[in-house]
Amino acid sequence: MGREGLSVRDRRLLTLGVAATVGRPELVQVIANGALVNSELTSDQLREAVLHLAVYTGWCKATATHTGVTAAIEAHAAAQPPTAQEQK
């Protein structure tokens, strides 16, 4: 299970922040995808994290972070089975 003190979700957010700080959109995508697959964060929460991080990382790195988060959200959505409403 890992160390106590921080939840996996909290650790995921911290790791996302580090990846954003170094401007690694491919790493951000992996972290965001894990958060989505494990239901630790929603798409809206990830988007909000990008906006929050923009203040601290700067616009260029925030853009790279947005790229990684958007790619993860799109891949996650594409992997989900269609809902009953979408099948009609």
mmCIF file of N, CA and C in Angstrom:
data_model
loop_
_atom_site.group_PDB
_atom_site.id
_atom_site.type_symbol
_atom_site.label_atom_id
_atom_site.label_comp_id
_atom_site.label_asym_id
_atom_site.label_seq_id
_atom_site.Cartn_x
_atom_site.Cartn_y
_atom_site.Cartn_z
ATOM 1 N N MET A 1 0.825 -1.196 0.000
ATOM 2 C CA MET A 1 0.000 0.000 0.000
ATOM 3 C C MET A 1 0.859 1.245 0.000
ATOM 4 N N GLY A 2 2.055 1.172 0.566
ATOM 5 C CA GLY A 2 2.914 2.345 0.573
ATOM 6 C C GLY A 2 2.948 3.005 1.941
ATOM 7 N N ARG A 3 3.591 4.120 1.997
ATOM 8 C CA ARG A 3 3.750 4.846 3.252
ATOM 9 C C ARG A 3 2.467 5.572 3.620
ATOM 10 N N GLU A 4 2.267 5.706 4.910
ATOM 11 C CA GLU A 4 1.120 6.464 5.397
ATOM 12 C C GLU A 4 1.462 7.947 5.409
ATOM 13 N N GLY A 5 0.478 8.771 5.591
ATOM 14 C CA GLY A 5 0.712 10.208 5.682
ATOM 15 C C GLY A 5 0.149 10.971 4.506
ATOM 16 N N LEU A 6 0.271 10.406 3.323
ATOM 17 C CA LEU A 6 -0.318 11.001 2.123
ATOM 18 C C LEU A 6 -1.039 9.909 1.358
ATOM 19 N N SER A 7 -2.208 10.233 0.873
ATOM 20 C CA SER A 7 -2.949 9.272 0.050
ATOM 21 C C SER A 7 -2.271 9.149 -1.312
ATOM 22 N N VAL A 8 -2.615 8.109 -2.033
ATOM 23 C CA VAL A 8 -2.086 7.938 -3.393
ATOM 24 C C VAL A 8 -2.501 9.128 -4.245
ATOM 25 N N ARG A 9 -3.728 9.605 -4.064
ATOM 26 C CA ARG A 9 -4.222 10.768 -4.805
ATOM 27 C C ARG A 9 -3.342 12.000 -4.529
ATOM 28 N N ASP A 10 -3.030 12.232 -3.248
ATOM 29 C CA ASP A 10 -2.175 13.371 -2.898
ATOM 30 C C ASP A 10 -0.794 13.233 -3.516
ATOM 31 N N ARG A 11 -0.251 12.025 -3.472
ATOM 32 C CA ARG A 11 1.055 11.782 -4.082
ATOM 33 C C ARG A 11 1.000 12.018 -5.591
ATOM 34 N N ARG A 12 -0.109 11.621 -6.199
ATOM 35 C CA ARG A 12 -0.282 11.810 -7.642
ATOM 36 C C ARG A 12 -0.279 13.305 -7.977
ATOM 37 N N LEU A 13 -0.976 14.113 -7.188
ATOM 38 C CA LEU A 13 -0.991 15.558 -7.423
ATOM 39 C C LEU A 13 0.399 16.171 -7.259
ATOM 40 N N LEU A 14 1.123 15.735 -6.249
ATOM 41 C CA LEU A 14 2.487 16.242 -6.052
ATOM 42 C C LEU A 14 3.382 15.881 -7.235
ATOM 43 N N THR A 15 3.270 14.655 -7.696
ATOM 44 C CA THR A 15 4.080 14.208 -8.828
ATOM 45 C C THR A 15 3.703 14.965 -10.093
ATOM 46 N N LEU A 16 2.417 15.237 -10.259
ATOM 47 C CA LEU A 16 1.962 16.050 -11.391
ATOM 48 C C LEU A 16 2.613 17.432 -11.337
ATOM 49 N N GLY A 17 2.669 18.004 -10.153
ATOM 50 C CA GLY A 17 3.293 19.314 -9.988
ATOM 51 C C GLY A 17 4.773 19.311 -10.359
ATOM 52 N N VAL A 18 5.478 18.265 -9.973
ATOM 53 C CA VAL A 18 6.896 18.153 -10.321
ATOM 54 C C VAL A 18 7.059 18.024 -11.837
ATOM 55 N N ALA A 19 6.250 17.164 -12.451
ATOM 56 C CA ALA A 19 6.326 16.991 -13.909
ATOM 57 C C ALA A 19 6.008 18.296 -14.620
ATOM 58 N N ALA A 20 5.058 19.047 -14.089
ATOM 59 C CA ALA A 20 4.715 20.342 -14.680
ATOM 60 C C ALA A 20 5.872 21.324 -14.549
ATOM 61 N N THR A 21 6.525 21.299 -13.410
ATOM 62 C CA THR A 21 7.627 22.222 -13.150
ATOM 63 C C THR A 21 8.800 22.005 -14.099
ATOM 64 N N VAL A 22 9.026 20.756 -14.481
ATOM 65 C CA VAL A 22 10.136 20.483 -15.402
ATOM 66 C C VAL A 22 9.685 20.495 -16.866
ATOM 67 N N GLY A 23 8.392 20.742 -17.095
ATOM 68 C CA GLY A 23 7.895 20.884 -18.472
ATOM 69 C C GLY A 23 7.916 19.596 -19.266
ATOM 70 N N ARG A 24 7.467 18.496 -18.679
ATOM 71 C CA ARG A 24 7.494 17.180 -19.323
ATOM 72 C C ARG A 24 6.073 16.711 -19.654
ATOM 73 N N PRO A 25 5.505 17.140 -20.795
ATOM 74 C CA PRO A 25 4.124 16.764 -21.105
ATOM 75 C C PRO A 25 3.910 15.258 -21.227
ATOM 76 N N GLU A 26 4.924 14.520 -21.668
ATOM 77 C CA GLU A 26 4.754 13.068 -21.795
ATOM 78 C C GLU A 26 4.659 12.422 -20.426
ATOM 79 N N LEU A 27 5.382 12.936 -19.447
ATOM 80 C CA LEU A 27 5.296 12.435 -18.081
ATOM 81 C C LEU A 27 3.971 12.863 -17.439
ATOM 82 N N VAL A 28 3.553 14.089 -17.700
ATOM 83 C CA VAL A 28 2.257 14.563 -17.219
ATOM 84 C C VAL A 28 1.149 13.654 -17.732
ATOM 85 N N GLN A 29 1.237 13.265 -18.997
ATOM 86 C CA GLN A 29 0.213 12.392 -19.580
ATOM 87 C C GLN A 29 0.145 11.059 -18.844
ATOM 88 N N VAL A 30 1.284 10.478 -18.528
ATOM 89 C CA VAL A 30 1.318 9.202 -17.809
ATOM 90 C C VAL A 30 0.696 9.364 -16.418
ATOM 91 N N ILE A 31 1.061 10.425 -15.719
ATOM 92 C CA ILE A 31 0.552 10.670 -14.368
ATOM 93 C C ILE A 31 -0.957 10.923 -14.409
ATOM 94 N N ALA A 32 -1.403 11.764 -15.341
ATOM 95 C CA ALA A 32 -2.832 12.076 -15.458
ATOM 96 C C ALA A 32 -3.627 10.840 -15.844
ATOM 97 N N ASN A 33 -3.080 10.034 -16.746
ATOM 98 C CA ASN A 33 -3.769 8.809 -17.143
ATOM 99 C C ASN A 33 -3.943 7.873 -15.941
ATOM 100 N N GLY A 34 -2.913 7.734 -15.142
ATOM 101 C CA GLY A 34 -3.013 6.903 -13.944
ATOM 102 C C GLY A 34 -4.090 7.413 -12.998
ATOM 103 N N ALA A 35 -4.166 8.722 -12.840
ATOM 104 C CA ALA A 35 -5.179 9.312 -11.963
ATOM 105 C C ALA A 35 -6.589 9.037 -12.483
ATOM 106 N N LEU A 36 -6.758 9.099 -13.795
ATOM 107 C CA LEU A 36 -8.072 8.838 -14.387
ATOM 108 C C LEU A 36 -8.440 7.357 -14.294
ATOM 109 N N VAL A 37 -7.518 6.492 -14.660
ATOM 110 C CA VAL A 37 -7.772 5.042 -14.656
ATOM 111 C C VAL A 37 -8.100 4.549 -13.248
ATOM 112 N N ASN A 38 -7.410 5.101 -12.252
ATOM 113 C CA ASN A 38 -7.619 4.672 -10.868
ATOM 114 C C ASN A 38 -8.680 5.495 -10.140
ATOM 115 N N SER A 39 -9.379 6.347 -10.874
ATOM 116 C CA SER A 39 -10.451 7.197 -10.320
ATOM 117 C C SER A 39 -9.979 8.036 -9.132
ATOM 118 N N GLU A 40 -8.742 8.491 -9.203
ATOM 119 C CA GLU A 40 -8.196 9.346 -8.152
ATOM 120 C C GLU A 40 -8.528 10.809 -8.403
ATOM 121 N N LEU A 41 -8.582 11.192 -9.664
ATOM 122 C CA LEU A 41 -8.912 12.557 -10.058
ATOM 123 C C LEU A 41 -9.848 12.512 -11.264
ATOM 124 N N THR A 42 -10.728 13.488 -11.346
ATOM 125 C CA THR A 42 -11.606 13.600 -12.504
ATOM 126 C C THR A 42 -10.946 14.480 -13.561
ATOM 127 N N SER A 43 -11.518 14.477 -14.737
ATOM 128 C CA SER A 43 -11.021 15.355 -15.806
ATOM 129 C C SER A 43 -11.078 16.811 -15.368
ATOM 130 N N ASP A 44 -12.167 17.203 -14.719
ATOM 131 C CA ASP A 44 -12.298 18.587 -14.257
ATOM 132 C C ASP A 44 -11.243 18.929 -13.203
ATOM 133 N N GLN A 45 -10.953 17.997 -12.317
ATOM 134 C CA GLN A 45 -9.923 18.245 -11.300
ATOM 135 C C GLN A 45 -8.541 18.371 -11.937
ATOM 136 N N LEU A 46 -8.271 17.565 -12.947
ATOM 137 C CA LEU A 46 -6.981 17.678 -13.644
ATOM 138 C C LEU A 46 -6.875 19.012 -14.365
ATOM 139 N N ARG A 47 -7.952 19.437 -15.010
ATOM 140 C CA ARG A 47 -7.929 20.745 -15.685
ATOM 141 C C ARG A 47 -7.708 21.866 -14.677
ATOM 142 N N GLU A 48 -8.344 21.779 -13.530
ATOM 143 C CA GLU A 48 -8.164 22.786 -12.480
ATOM 144 C C GLU A 48 -6.725 22.780 -11.970
ATOM 145 N N ALA A 49 -6.127 21.605 -11.851
ATOM 146 C CA ALA A 49 -4.731 21.513 -11.430
ATOM 147 C C ALA A 49 -3.828 22.235 -12.429
ATOM 148 N N VAL A 50 -4.109 22.090 -13.718
ATOM 149 C CA VAL A 50 -3.316 22.784 -14.747
ATOM 150 C C VAL A 50 -3.409 24.294 -14.542
ATOM 151 N N LEU A 51 -4.613 24.795 -14.318
ATOM 152 C CA LEU A 51 -4.774 26.241 -14.106
ATOM 153 C C LEU A 51 -4.037 26.699 -12.851
ATOM 154 N N HIS A 52 -4.125 25.928 -11.800
ATOM 155 C CA HIS A 52 -3.441 26.281 -10.558
ATOM 156 C C HIS A 52 -1.920 26.268 -10.751
ATOM 157 N N LEU A 53 -1.427 25.255 -11.428
ATOM 158 C CA LEU A 53 0.015 25.140 -11.647
ATOM 159 C C LEU A 53 0.554 26.240 -12.547
ATOM 160 N N ALA A 54 -0.283 26.768 -13.431
ATOM 161 C CA ALA A 54 0.169 27.818 -14.359
ATOM 162 C C ALA A 54 0.729 29.015 -13.611
ATOM 163 N N VAL A 55 0.146 29.336 -12.481
ATOM 164 C CA VAL A 55 0.604 30.478 -11.690
ATOM 165 C C VAL A 55 2.022 30.251 -11.182
ATOM 166 N N TYR A 56 2.353 29.007 -10.876
ATOM 167 C CA TYR A 56 3.639 28.693 -10.255
ATOM 168 C C TYR A 56 4.701 28.233 -11.245
ATOM 169 N N THR A 57 4.284 27.684 -12.381
ATOM 170 C CA THR A 57 5.271 27.151 -13.330
ATOM 171 C C THR A 57 5.545 28.087 -14.497
ATOM 172 N N GLY A 58 4.653 29.013 -14.751
ATOM 173 C CA GLY A 58 4.783 29.897 -15.901
ATOM 174 C C GLY A 58 3.971 29.376 -17.075
ATOM 175 N N TRP A 59 3.712 30.274 -17.994
ATOM 176 C CA TRP A 59 2.804 29.969 -19.106
ATOM 177 C C TRP A 59 3.308 28.834 -19.995
ATOM 178 N N CYS A 60 4.574 28.833 -20.355
ATOM 179 C CA CYS A 60 5.102 27.812 -21.269
ATOM 180 C C CYS A 60 5.004 26.414 -20.672
ATOM 181 N N LYS A 61 5.379 26.271 -19.426
ATOM 182 C CA LYS A 61 5.290 24.959 -18.790
ATOM 183 C C LYS A 61 3.842 24.569 -18.533
ATOM 184 N N ALA A 62 2.994 25.552 -18.258
ATOM 185 C CA ALA A 62 1.572 25.256 -18.086
ATOM 186 C C ALA A 62 0.965 24.769 -19.395
ATOM 187 N N THR A 63 1.411 25.324 -20.508
ATOM 188 C CA THR A 63 0.935 24.866 -21.813
ATOM 189 C C THR A 63 1.363 23.429 -22.059
ATOM 190 N N ALA A 64 2.594 23.098 -21.710
ATOM 191 C CA ALA A 64 3.067 21.718 -21.849
ATOM 192 C C ALA A 64 2.269 20.787 -20.939
ATOM 193 N N THR A 65 1.970 21.237 -19.729
ATOM 194 C CA THR A 65 1.175 20.444 -18.794
ATOM 195 C C THR A 65 -0.226 20.229 -19.346
ATOM 196 N N HIS A 66 -0.814 21.278 -19.887
ATOM 197 C CA HIS A 66 -2.148 21.178 -20.501
ATOM 198 C C HIS A 66 -2.138 20.163 -21.634
ATOM 199 N N THR A 67 -1.096 20.158 -22.426
ATOM 200 C CA THR A 67 -0.968 19.201 -23.528
ATOM 201 C C THR A 67 -1.000 17.763 -23.008
ATOM 202 N N GLY A 68 -0.233 17.491 -21.965
ATOM 203 C CA GLY A 68 -0.197 16.147 -21.395
ATOM 204 C C GLY A 68 -1.510 15.738 -20.767
ATOM 205 N N VAL A 69 -2.138 16.644 -20.015
ATOM 206 C CA VAL A 69 -3.421 16.342 -19.376
ATOM 207 C C VAL A 69 -4.501 16.123 -20.429
ATOM 208 N N THR A 70 -4.547 16.967 -21.440
ATOM 209 C CA THR A 70 -5.554 16.823 -22.500
ATOM 210 C C THR A 70 -5.394 15.498 -23.232
ATOM 211 N N ALA A 71 -4.173 15.107 -23.518
ATOM 212 C CA ALA A 71 -3.929 13.823 -24.187
ATOM 213 C C ALA A 71 -4.408 12.663 -23.325
ATOM 214 N N ALA A 72 -4.165 12.729 -22.017
ATOM 215 C CA ALA A 72 -4.614 11.659 -21.114
ATOM 216 C C ALA A 72 -6.129 11.608 -21.045
ATOM 217 N N ILE A 73 -6.778 12.758 -20.950
ATOM 218 C CA ILE A 73 -8.243 12.806 -20.880
ATOM 219 C C ILE A 73 -8.854 12.239 -22.152
ATOM 220 N N GLU A 74 -8.320 12.630 -23.293
ATOM 221 C CA GLU A 74 -8.851 12.135 -24.572
ATOM 222 C C GLU A 74 -8.648 10.631 -24.714
ATOM 223 N N ALA A 75 -7.478 10.132 -24.327
ATOM 224 C CA ALA A 75 -7.210 8.693 -24.414
ATOM 225 C C ALA A 75 -8.110 7.916 -23.463
ATOM 226 N N HIS A 76 -8.306 8.452 -22.272
ATOM 227 C CA HIS A 76 -9.171 7.790 -21.285
ATOM 228 C C HIS A 76 -10.612 7.749 -21.784
ATOM 229 N N ALA A 77 -11.089 8.852 -22.330
ATOM 230 C CA ALA A 77 -12.461 8.903 -22.846
ATOM 231 C C ALA A 77 -12.646 7.932 -24.011
ATOM 232 N N ALA A 78 -11.649 7.825 -24.866
ATOM 233 C CA ALA A 78 -11.740 6.925 -26.025
ATOM 234 C C ALA A 78 -11.743 5.461 -25.602
ATOM 235 N N ALA A 79 -11.137 5.154 -24.461
ATOM 236 C CA ALA A 79 -11.058 3.771 -23.997
ATOM 237 C C ALA A 79 -12.309 3.316 -23.256
ATOM 238 N N GLN A 80 -13.192 4.255 -22.934
ATOM 239 C CA GLN A 80 -14.404 3.917 -22.193
ATOM 240 C C GLN A 80 -15.464 3.366 -23.141
ATOM 241 N N PRO A 81 -16.221 2.350 -22.702
ATOM 242 C CA PRO A 81 -17.300 1.838 -23.550
ATOM 243 C C PRO A 81 -18.380 2.908 -23.714
ATOM 244 N N PRO A 82 -19.051 2.910 -24.853
ATOM 245 C CA PRO A 82 -20.105 3.908 -25.065
ATOM 246 C C PRO A 82 -21.255 3.704 -24.073
ATOM 247 N N THR A 83 -21.838 4.811 -23.647
ATOM 248 C CA THR A 83 -22.982 4.734 -22.755
ATOM 249 C C THR A 83 -24.221 4.331 -23.542
ATOM 250 N N ALA A 84 -25.277 3.976 -22.840
ATOM 251 C CA ALA A 84 -26.537 3.606 -23.492
ATOM 252 C C ALA A 84 -27.045 4.745 -24.359
ATOM 253 N N GLN A 85 -26.894 5.963 -23.865
ATOM 254 C CA GLN A 85 -27.346 7.151 -24.613
ATOM 255 C C GLN A 85 -26.543 7.308 -25.913
ATOM 256 N N GLU A 86 -25.218 7.074 -25.851
ATOM 257 C CA GLU A 86 -24.373 7.218 -27.032
ATOM 258 C C GLU A 86 -24.630 6.118 -28.044
ATOM 259 N N GLN A 87 -25.113 4.956 -27.616
ATOM 260 C CA GLN A 87 -25.355 3.850 -28.528
ATOM 261 C C GLN A 87 -26.610 4.055 -29.357
ATOM 262 N N LYS A 88 -27.478 4.953 -28.934
ATOM 263 C CA LYS A 88 -28.747 5.196 -29.666
ATOM 264 C C LYS A 88 -28.523 5.995 -30.918
#
